[in-house]
Amino acid sequence: MIPKFNIEVWQWLLIIASGLLMLLLSPKAQNAAQFFRASTKKGGEPRLWLLTSSLVISWIFAKSITNAANLGLKYGIVGGVAYATYYLSFLFAGIIIYQLREKGGFHSIHNFLQTQFGRSAVVIFSGLIAFRLFNEVWSNAMVIGSYFGEVSSGPYYAAIFVFTFLTLLYSLKGGLSSSLFTDAIQMVLFGVLLFVILGLLVPKSEGMQALITSGSWKLTHGVDLLLVALIQAISYPFHDPVMTDRGFITDAKTMVRAFAIAVPIGFLTIVLFSLIGVFAAQQGLSGQAAVSVANTLGVGAMLLMNFIMITSASSTLDSAFSSFSKLIVVDLRLGKMHLSNGRLTMFAVTLLGITPVFFGPEILDATTISGTMVIGLAPVFLLWKFRGGRYRFHASVITGICFGIWFASGHYPKSWSFVQSDYGALLSANTFGTIGCFVMYFVGSLIR
């Protein structure tokens, strides 16, 4: 039995011990191939299940499972399924990347864009994915901070800094090699901890049937977000280098198998975690669902929940760090491809990435708003074989960015919404925005 008055001490021991353990176990990169491509010491490629586990756990962010639980609290199982729909992104990304490699002969997303649309397209695209990685740092760090204290409190900020910089330490050690290796460990830990939590929760609930039949399949009760996820799933994955970088580090057949396997695993995991929110609703709890439920289950469960969040957040952060370093050094070639340059860029994105925590942004915004801003990537990748003027990329992507800014600014007209619901305006903006992007893509193709 863990003494209640020592809960804070145990929390700090947990976050420090997990960070130091990953630092101890993670491999040290000896050359650029190991640091940026996760090559083995003998120059080999990552195996299928190592790649699959890395894909899944790097997308099961602390932010994602927090959102899943909160949506389960708000909409029942419908909320969990709606958020899990984003995991169809693996399917679209795997198929398109396979075609780009096997039929197009491209060796990276940036190679494809440079060849088809020119350097300016590469710069715009790099700005979008840099924004994405920037969001991943603060949004996942904020989740960890929320388990240590109220927002803006001393313990809240202290947990954010300690967690972020411990994750940075082991990321600096091995780059993408460290990320993939620790992802495999974190995936196993996450799976075990999730089932332990559900094992504690289900007997105290109104029954498994009540959990999985909760909610109402109506547009105003979470289905609007599900439709948003379906629309964004065809563009969202391509602005996430954490996913796309992993599409080019093994042979094409192994890659597409890993992406396909990741779909049901990721989908099921998010739905299962949303049951924590459904349970919270049954118990009449409010606030952040996972925290509230952990508090009701006792100190031990609270520590388990902390460990789940630490595991999922660190797996995402180390991936974000390695992807940012590859973006700057390999894709944009802003400096020689040395380990020192890769590590320097990791340190830079860490400092920049934790800055927004002082301004209290909404965690869900990191997904929904950035997802709207990149809807212009849908025609670029779905119609990658289409030939036309190179400005079709610019016309489509800039249209998407404008819709994203328009929506985020709060000036998108409510009268355009299909339904007056929580995500009605977001659904409308993504629907009309995506149609507009396809139209502008073909208009841009006429410009020579």
Short mmCIF file of C-alpha atoms in Angstrom, two decimals, residues 49-432:
data_model
loop_
_atom_site.label_atom_id
_atom_site.label_comp_id
_atom_site.label_asym_id
_atom_site.label_seq_id
_atom_site.Cartn_x
_atom_site.Cartn_y
_atom_site.Cartn_z
CA TRP A 49 7.14 -5.20 -35.63
CA LEU A 50 9.65 -2.61 -34.47
CA LEU A 51 8.32 -0.26 -37.14
CA THR A 52 4.69 -1.12 -36.34
CA SER A 53 5.07 -0.57 -32.60
CA SER A 54 6.82 2.74 -33.25
CA LEU A 55 4.04 3.91 -35.57
CA VAL A 56 1.31 3.02 -33.11
CA ILE A 57 2.82 4.33 -29.88
CA SER A 58 4.14 7.53 -31.47
CA TRP A 59 0.55 8.31 -32.49
CA ILE A 60 -0.94 7.32 -29.12
CA PHE A 61 0.11 10.65 -27.68
CA ALA A 62 -0.67 11.73 -24.14
CA LYS A 63 -2.68 14.42 -25.92
CA SER A 64 -4.60 11.81 -27.93
CA ILE A 65 -5.56 9.54 -25.08
CA THR A 66 -6.48 12.56 -22.95
CA ASN A 67 -8.75 13.78 -25.75
CA ALA A 68 -10.18 10.26 -26.19
CA ALA A 69 -11.07 10.03 -22.49
CA ASN A 70 -12.57 13.52 -22.46
CA LEU A 71 -14.64 12.77 -25.57
CA GLY A 72 -15.80 9.52 -23.96
CA LEU A 73 -16.92 11.56 -20.96
CA LYS A 74 -18.80 13.97 -23.20
CA TYR A 75 -20.28 11.70 -25.89
CA GLY A 76 -19.89 8.14 -24.66
CA ILE A 77 -18.31 5.51 -26.91
CA VAL A 78 -19.26 7.68 -29.90
CA GLY A 79 -16.65 10.21 -28.83
CA GLY A 80 -13.97 7.52 -28.64
CA VAL A 81 -14.83 6.13 -32.08
CA ALA A 82 -14.88 9.65 -33.53
CA TYR A 83 -11.37 10.37 -32.32
CA ALA A 84 -10.12 6.89 -33.25
CA THR A 85 -11.21 7.58 -36.84
CA TYR A 86 -8.08 9.72 -37.22
CA TYR A 87 -6.15 6.42 -37.20
CA LEU A 88 -7.40 5.71 -40.72
CA SER A 89 -4.60 8.14 -41.58
CA PHE A 90 -2.20 5.18 -41.43
CA LEU A 91 -4.12 3.47 -44.23
CA PHE A 92 -4.10 6.48 -46.57
CA ALA A 93 -0.48 7.32 -45.81
CA GLY A 94 0.75 3.74 -46.26
CA ILE A 95 -0.92 3.32 -49.66
CA ILE A 96 0.19 6.71 -51.03
CA ILE A 97 3.78 6.41 -49.74
CA TYR A 98 4.01 2.91 -51.23
CA GLN A 99 2.93 4.30 -54.62
CA LEU A 100 5.32 7.25 -54.36
CA ARG A 101 8.19 4.86 -53.72
CA GLU A 102 7.36 1.97 -56.04
CA LYS A 103 5.70 3.79 -58.96
CA GLY A 104 7.15 7.26 -58.59
CA GLY A 105 10.67 6.33 -57.55
CA PHE A 106 10.78 9.00 -54.84
CA HIS A 107 12.90 8.47 -51.73
CA SER A 108 11.18 11.01 -49.45
CA ILE A 109 8.20 13.36 -49.28
CA HIS A 110 10.52 16.31 -49.84
CA ASN A 111 12.04 14.60 -52.89
CA PHE A 112 8.54 14.22 -54.37
CA LEU A 113 7.61 17.86 -53.69
CA GLN A 114 10.93 19.22 -54.99
CA THR A 115 10.63 17.21 -58.20
CA GLN A 116 6.98 17.96 -58.89
CA PHE A 117 6.49 21.47 -57.53
CA GLY A 118 9.86 23.11 -56.91
CA ARG A 119 11.75 24.56 -53.95
CA SER A 120 9.02 26.99 -52.90
CA ALA A 121 6.62 24.07 -52.33
CA VAL A 122 9.24 22.40 -50.13
CA VAL A 123 9.58 25.57 -48.04
CA ILE A 124 5.81 25.93 -47.54
CA PHE A 125 5.41 22.26 -46.70
CA SER A 126 8.33 22.35 -44.26
CA GLY A 127 6.72 25.29 -42.49
CA LEU A 128 3.53 23.27 -42.03
CA ILE A 129 5.25 20.22 -40.59
CA ALA A 130 7.47 22.36 -38.36
CA PHE A 131 4.27 23.88 -36.95
CA ARG A 132 2.93 20.37 -36.39
CA LEU A 133 6.05 19.26 -34.49
CA PHE A 134 5.99 22.48 -32.48
CA ASN A 135 2.39 21.65 -31.43
CA GLU A 136 3.35 18.14 -30.37
CA VAL A 137 5.90 19.41 -27.86
CA TRP A 138 3.66 21.76 -25.89
CA SER A 139 0.43 19.76 -26.13
CA ASN A 140 1.94 16.54 -24.75
CA ALA A 141 4.00 18.35 -22.12
CA MET A 142 0.86 20.11 -20.86
CA VAL A 143 -0.85 16.76 -20.26
CA ILE A 144 2.03 15.62 -18.04
CA GLY A 145 1.97 18.89 -16.13
CA SER A 146 -1.75 18.51 -15.39
CA TYR A 147 -1.03 15.39 -13.31
CA PHE A 148 1.33 17.27 -11.02
CA GLY A 149 -0.63 20.42 -10.26
CA GLU A 150 -3.13 23.03 -11.36
CA VAL A 151 -2.41 24.86 -14.60
CA SER A 152 0.10 27.68 -14.06
CA SER A 153 1.16 26.30 -10.66
CA GLY A 154 4.78 25.65 -9.71
CA PRO A 155 4.51 21.82 -9.76
CA TYR A 156 2.74 22.01 -13.13
CA TYR A 157 5.59 23.91 -14.78
CA ALA A 158 8.27 21.90 -12.95
CA ALA A 159 6.84 18.60 -14.23
CA ILE A 160 6.72 19.96 -17.78
CA PHE A 161 10.36 21.03 -17.71
CA VAL A 162 11.69 17.87 -16.02
CA PHE A 163 9.73 15.52 -18.29
CA THR A 164 10.59 17.38 -21.49
CA PHE A 165 14.31 17.64 -20.84
CA LEU A 166 14.66 14.02 -19.67
CA THR A 167 13.05 12.94 -22.93
CA LEU A 168 15.39 15.27 -24.80
CA LEU A 169 18.41 13.64 -23.14
CA TYR A 170 17.79 10.15 -24.47
CA SER A 171 16.69 11.56 -27.84
CA LEU A 172 20.04 13.35 -28.16
CA LYS A 173 21.77 10.04 -27.53
CA GLY A 174 20.47 8.11 -30.50
CA GLY A 175 18.11 10.19 -32.64
CA LEU A 176 15.66 8.03 -34.58
CA SER A 177 17.41 4.86 -33.39
CA SER A 178 16.62 5.80 -29.80
CA SER A 179 13.07 6.70 -30.77
CA LEU A 180 12.27 3.36 -32.41
CA PHE A 181 13.96 1.28 -29.72
CA THR A 182 12.27 3.04 -26.81
CA ASP A 183 8.95 3.06 -28.71
CA ALA A 184 8.95 -0.75 -28.66
CA ILE A 185 9.46 -0.77 -24.88
CA GLN A 186 6.87 1.95 -24.37
CA MET A 187 4.31 0.14 -26.54
CA VAL A 188 4.52 -2.99 -24.37
CA LEU A 189 4.32 -0.94 -21.17
CA PHE A 190 1.37 1.06 -22.46
CA GLY A 191 -0.58 -2.05 -23.45
CA VAL A 192 -0.05 -3.75 -20.08
CA LEU A 193 -0.91 -0.61 -18.10
CA LEU A 194 -4.05 0.07 -20.15
CA PHE A 195 -5.45 -3.40 -19.48
CA VAL A 196 -4.59 -3.12 -15.78
CA ILE A 197 -6.52 0.17 -15.61
CA LEU A 198 -9.49 -1.31 -17.48
CA GLY A 199 -9.36 -4.34 -15.19
CA LEU A 200 -9.78 -2.03 -12.21
CA LEU A 201 -12.43 0.09 -13.90
CA VAL A 202 -14.84 -2.35 -15.58
CA PRO A 203 -15.91 -4.20 -12.37
CA LYS A 204 -16.81 -0.83 -10.81
CA SER A 205 -18.79 0.29 -13.88
CA GLU A 206 -22.36 -0.46 -14.91
CA GLY A 207 -21.08 -3.33 -17.04
CA MET A 208 -19.12 -3.71 -20.27
CA GLN A 209 -22.28 -3.58 -22.37
CA ALA A 210 -23.26 -0.26 -20.84
CA LEU A 211 -19.79 1.10 -21.61
CA ILE A 212 -19.69 0.07 -25.26
CA THR A 213 -23.29 1.08 -26.03
CA SER A 214 -23.06 4.50 -24.42
CA GLY A 215 -23.68 7.68 -26.33
CA SER A 216 -25.99 8.56 -29.19
CA TRP A 217 -25.05 8.24 -32.86
CA LYS A 218 -26.30 11.67 -33.81
CA LEU A 219 -24.61 14.53 -35.63
CA THR A 220 -24.93 16.70 -32.54
CA HIS A 221 -23.48 14.06 -30.21
CA GLY A 222 -20.01 13.40 -31.62
CA VAL A 223 -20.73 12.15 -35.14
CA ASP A 224 -19.84 15.65 -36.39
CA LEU A 225 -16.28 15.13 -35.09
CA LEU A 226 -16.19 11.65 -36.65
CA LEU A 227 -16.97 13.20 -40.05
CA VAL A 228 -14.27 15.83 -39.49
CA ALA A 229 -11.79 13.03 -38.78
CA LEU A 230 -12.81 11.20 -41.98
CA ILE A 231 -12.22 14.33 -44.06
CA GLN A 232 -8.91 15.18 -42.39
CA ALA A 233 -7.60 11.60 -42.54
CA ILE A 234 -6.82 12.00 -46.26
CA SER A 235 -4.56 15.02 -45.66
CA TYR A 236 -3.61 14.98 -41.97
CA PRO A 237 -0.97 12.20 -42.10
CA PHE A 238 1.14 13.94 -44.72
CA HIS A 239 1.98 16.89 -42.50
CA ASP A 240 3.12 14.54 -39.74
CA PRO A 241 6.78 13.65 -40.32
CA VAL A 242 6.66 11.34 -37.29
CA MET A 243 4.55 9.08 -39.51
CA THR A 244 5.94 9.82 -42.98
CA ASP A 245 9.60 9.57 -41.95
CA ARG A 246 8.89 5.97 -40.95
CA GLY A 247 7.52 5.36 -44.44
CA PHE A 248 11.00 5.52 -45.98
CA ILE A 249 13.32 3.67 -43.58
CA THR A 250 12.46 0.09 -44.60
CA ASP A 251 11.66 -1.62 -47.89
CA ALA A 252 8.29 -0.60 -49.34
CA LYS A 253 6.50 -3.92 -48.68
CA THR A 254 7.51 -4.02 -45.02
CA MET A 255 6.47 -0.39 -44.68
CA VAL A 256 2.98 -0.82 -46.12
CA ARG A 257 2.37 -3.93 -43.98
CA ALA A 258 3.40 -2.03 -40.86
CA PHE A 259 1.08 0.87 -41.72
CA ALA A 260 -1.83 -1.53 -42.37
CA ILE A 261 -1.31 -3.39 -39.08
CA ALA A 262 -1.12 -0.08 -37.19
CA VAL A 263 -4.67 0.90 -38.22
CA PRO A 264 -6.70 -1.63 -36.15
CA ILE A 265 -4.24 -1.54 -33.23
CA GLY A 266 -4.33 2.24 -32.96
CA PHE A 267 -8.10 2.43 -33.50
CA LEU A 268 -8.87 -0.19 -30.84
CA THR A 269 -6.46 1.35 -28.34
CA ILE A 270 -8.06 4.78 -28.57
CA VAL A 271 -11.58 3.34 -28.26
CA LEU A 272 -10.57 1.32 -25.21
CA PHE A 273 -9.01 4.33 -23.56
CA SER A 274 -12.16 6.36 -24.20
CA LEU A 275 -13.98 3.89 -21.91
CA ILE A 276 -12.24 5.67 -19.04
CA GLY A 277 -14.20 8.77 -19.98
CA VAL A 278 -17.42 6.76 -20.34
CA PHE A 279 -16.86 5.40 -16.82
CA ALA A 280 -16.31 8.96 -15.57
CA ALA A 281 -19.67 9.98 -17.03
CA GLN A 282 -21.38 7.02 -15.32
CA GLN A 283 -19.89 8.14 -12.00
CA GLY A 284 -20.95 11.75 -12.52
CA LEU A 285 -17.35 13.00 -12.65
CA SER A 286 -16.22 16.16 -14.41
CA GLY A 287 -13.01 17.90 -15.43
CA GLN A 288 -10.22 15.98 -17.15
CA ALA A 289 -11.66 12.47 -17.35
CA ALA A 290 -8.49 10.42 -16.89
CA VAL A 291 -7.36 12.43 -13.87
CA SER A 292 -10.81 12.32 -12.26
CA VAL A 293 -11.13 8.55 -12.72
CA ALA A 294 -7.62 7.89 -11.42
CA ASN A 295 -8.45 9.87 -8.27
CA THR A 296 -11.52 7.73 -7.60
CA LEU A 297 -9.62 4.44 -8.07
CA GLY A 298 -6.97 5.23 -5.46
CA VAL A 299 -3.31 6.15 -5.26
CA GLY A 300 -2.04 3.06 -7.06
CA ALA A 301 -4.33 3.69 -10.03
CA MET A 302 -3.29 7.32 -10.08
CA LEU A 303 0.35 6.29 -10.42
CA LEU A 304 -0.55 3.79 -13.15
CA MET A 305 -2.37 6.54 -15.05
CA ASN A 306 0.64 8.81 -14.62
CA PHE A 307 2.87 6.10 -16.04
CA ILE A 308 0.57 5.62 -19.04
CA MET A 309 0.67 9.34 -19.77
CA ILE A 310 4.44 9.54 -19.32
CA THR A 311 4.92 6.53 -21.62
CA SER A 312 2.70 7.87 -24.39
CA ALA A 313 3.95 11.45 -24.15
CA SER A 314 7.64 10.55 -24.17
CA SER A 315 7.19 8.26 -27.20
CA THR A 316 5.69 11.18 -29.09
CA LEU A 317 8.20 13.75 -27.94
CA ASP A 318 11.25 11.71 -28.87
CA SER A 319 9.72 11.13 -32.30
CA ALA A 320 9.01 14.85 -32.70
CA PHE A 321 12.61 15.69 -31.75
CA SER A 322 14.10 13.20 -34.24
CA SER A 323 11.74 14.30 -37.02
CA PHE A 324 12.54 17.96 -36.49
CA SER A 325 16.28 17.29 -36.65
CA LYS A 326 15.81 15.31 -39.89
CA LEU A 327 13.64 18.10 -41.34
CA ILE A 328 16.30 20.75 -40.75
CA VAL A 329 19.46 18.79 -41.47
CA VAL A 330 18.43 16.17 -44.05
CA ASP A 331 15.35 17.48 -45.84
CA LEU A 332 16.14 21.19 -45.91
CA ARG A 333 19.92 20.70 -45.76
CA LEU A 334 20.42 23.68 -43.46
CA GLY A 335 23.85 22.52 -42.37
CA LYS A 336 26.02 19.47 -42.84
CA MET A 337 24.55 16.07 -41.97
CA HIS A 338 26.49 15.69 -38.73
CA LEU A 339 25.27 14.31 -35.41
CA SER A 340 26.09 17.64 -33.73
CA ASN A 341 23.74 19.53 -36.05
CA GLY A 342 20.95 17.02 -35.46
CA ARG A 343 21.33 17.34 -31.71
CA LEU A 344 21.45 21.14 -31.86
CA THR A 345 18.13 21.28 -33.72
CA MET A 346 16.56 18.96 -31.13
CA PHE A 347 17.58 21.34 -28.38
CA ALA A 348 16.20 24.31 -30.33
CA VAL A 349 12.75 22.81 -30.91
CA THR A 350 12.56 21.85 -27.23
CA LEU A 351 13.06 25.44 -26.11
CA LEU A 352 10.60 26.80 -28.67
CA GLY A 353 8.08 24.00 -28.17
CA ILE A 354 7.47 24.47 -24.47
CA THR A 355 6.92 28.24 -24.76
CA PRO A 356 3.13 27.99 -25.46
CA VAL A 357 2.47 26.24 -22.13
CA PHE A 358 2.66 29.69 -20.54
CA PHE A 359 -0.31 30.86 -22.63
CA GLY A 360 -2.76 28.06 -21.74
CA PRO A 361 -3.88 26.81 -25.21
CA GLU A 362 -6.52 24.08 -25.55
CA ILE A 363 -4.97 20.63 -26.06
CA LEU A 364 -7.55 19.52 -28.65
CA ASP A 365 -6.72 22.57 -30.80
CA ALA A 366 -3.34 21.01 -31.60
CA THR A 367 -5.19 18.38 -33.62
CA THR A 368 -8.32 20.03 -35.01
CA ILE A 369 -6.93 23.42 -36.05
CA SER A 370 -3.65 22.18 -37.51
CA GLY A 371 -5.67 19.46 -39.28
CA THR A 372 -7.82 22.12 -40.93
CA MET A 373 -4.80 24.15 -42.03
CA VAL A 374 -3.40 21.23 -44.04
CA ILE A 375 -6.51 20.05 -45.89
CA GLY A 376 -4.86 21.45 -49.02
CA LEU A 377 -2.47 18.51 -48.98
CA ALA A 378 -5.30 16.10 -49.89
CA PRO A 379 -5.29 16.72 -53.68
CA VAL A 380 -1.48 17.02 -53.72
CA PHE A 381 -1.02 13.43 -52.52
CA LEU A 382 -4.22 11.73 -53.68
CA LEU A 383 -3.66 13.04 -57.22
CA TRP A 384 0.11 12.73 -57.19
CA LYS A 385 0.17 11.25 -60.71
CA PHE A 386 -1.75 14.19 -62.14
CA ARG A 387 0.37 16.36 -64.44
CA GLY A 388 0.00 20.12 -64.66
CA GLY A 389 1.59 23.40 -63.67
CA ARG A 390 3.62 23.30 -60.48
CA TYR A 391 1.50 26.06 -58.95
CA ARG A 392 -1.31 23.59 -58.32
CA PHE A 393 0.44 22.76 -55.03
CA HIS A 394 0.54 26.41 -54.00
CA ALA A 395 -3.07 27.07 -54.98
CA SER A 396 -4.40 24.10 -53.01
CA VAL A 397 -2.22 24.36 -49.91
CA ILE A 398 -2.60 28.12 -49.50
CA THR A 399 -6.38 27.73 -49.82
CA GLY A 400 -6.30 25.20 -46.98
CA ILE A 401 -4.14 27.45 -44.82
CA CYS A 402 -6.57 30.33 -45.38
CA PHE A 403 -9.52 28.18 -44.30
CA GLY A 404 -7.58 27.07 -41.22
CA ILE A 405 -6.72 30.64 -40.22
CA TRP A 406 -10.26 31.78 -41.00
CA PHE A 407 -11.70 29.14 -38.69
CA ALA A 408 -9.09 29.59 -35.93
CA SER A 409 -9.64 33.36 -35.86
CA GLY A 410 -13.30 32.84 -34.95
CA HIS A 411 -14.60 34.68 -38.01
CA TYR A 412 -15.91 31.64 -39.87
CA PRO A 413 -19.68 32.29 -40.30
CA LYS A 414 -21.87 30.13 -38.08
CA SER A 415 -24.61 30.34 -40.70
CA TRP A 416 -22.49 28.08 -42.94
CA SER A 417 -22.61 25.21 -40.45
CA PHE A 418 -24.58 22.12 -41.42
CA VAL A 419 -25.72 21.71 -37.84
CA GLN A 420 -25.49 23.76 -34.66
CA SER A 421 -23.25 21.48 -32.64
CA ASP A 422 -19.87 21.52 -30.94
CA TYR A 423 -18.03 20.60 -34.13
CA GLY A 424 -20.61 21.80 -36.68
CA ALA A 425 -18.56 24.83 -37.73
CA LEU A 426 -15.38 22.72 -37.90
CA LEU A 427 -17.15 20.15 -40.09
CA SER A 428 -18.42 22.90 -42.36
CA ALA A 429 -15.01 24.56 -42.66
CA ASN A 430 -13.33 21.26 -43.49
CA THR A 431 -15.99 20.23 -46.02
CA PHE A 432 -16.09 23.50 -47.94
#
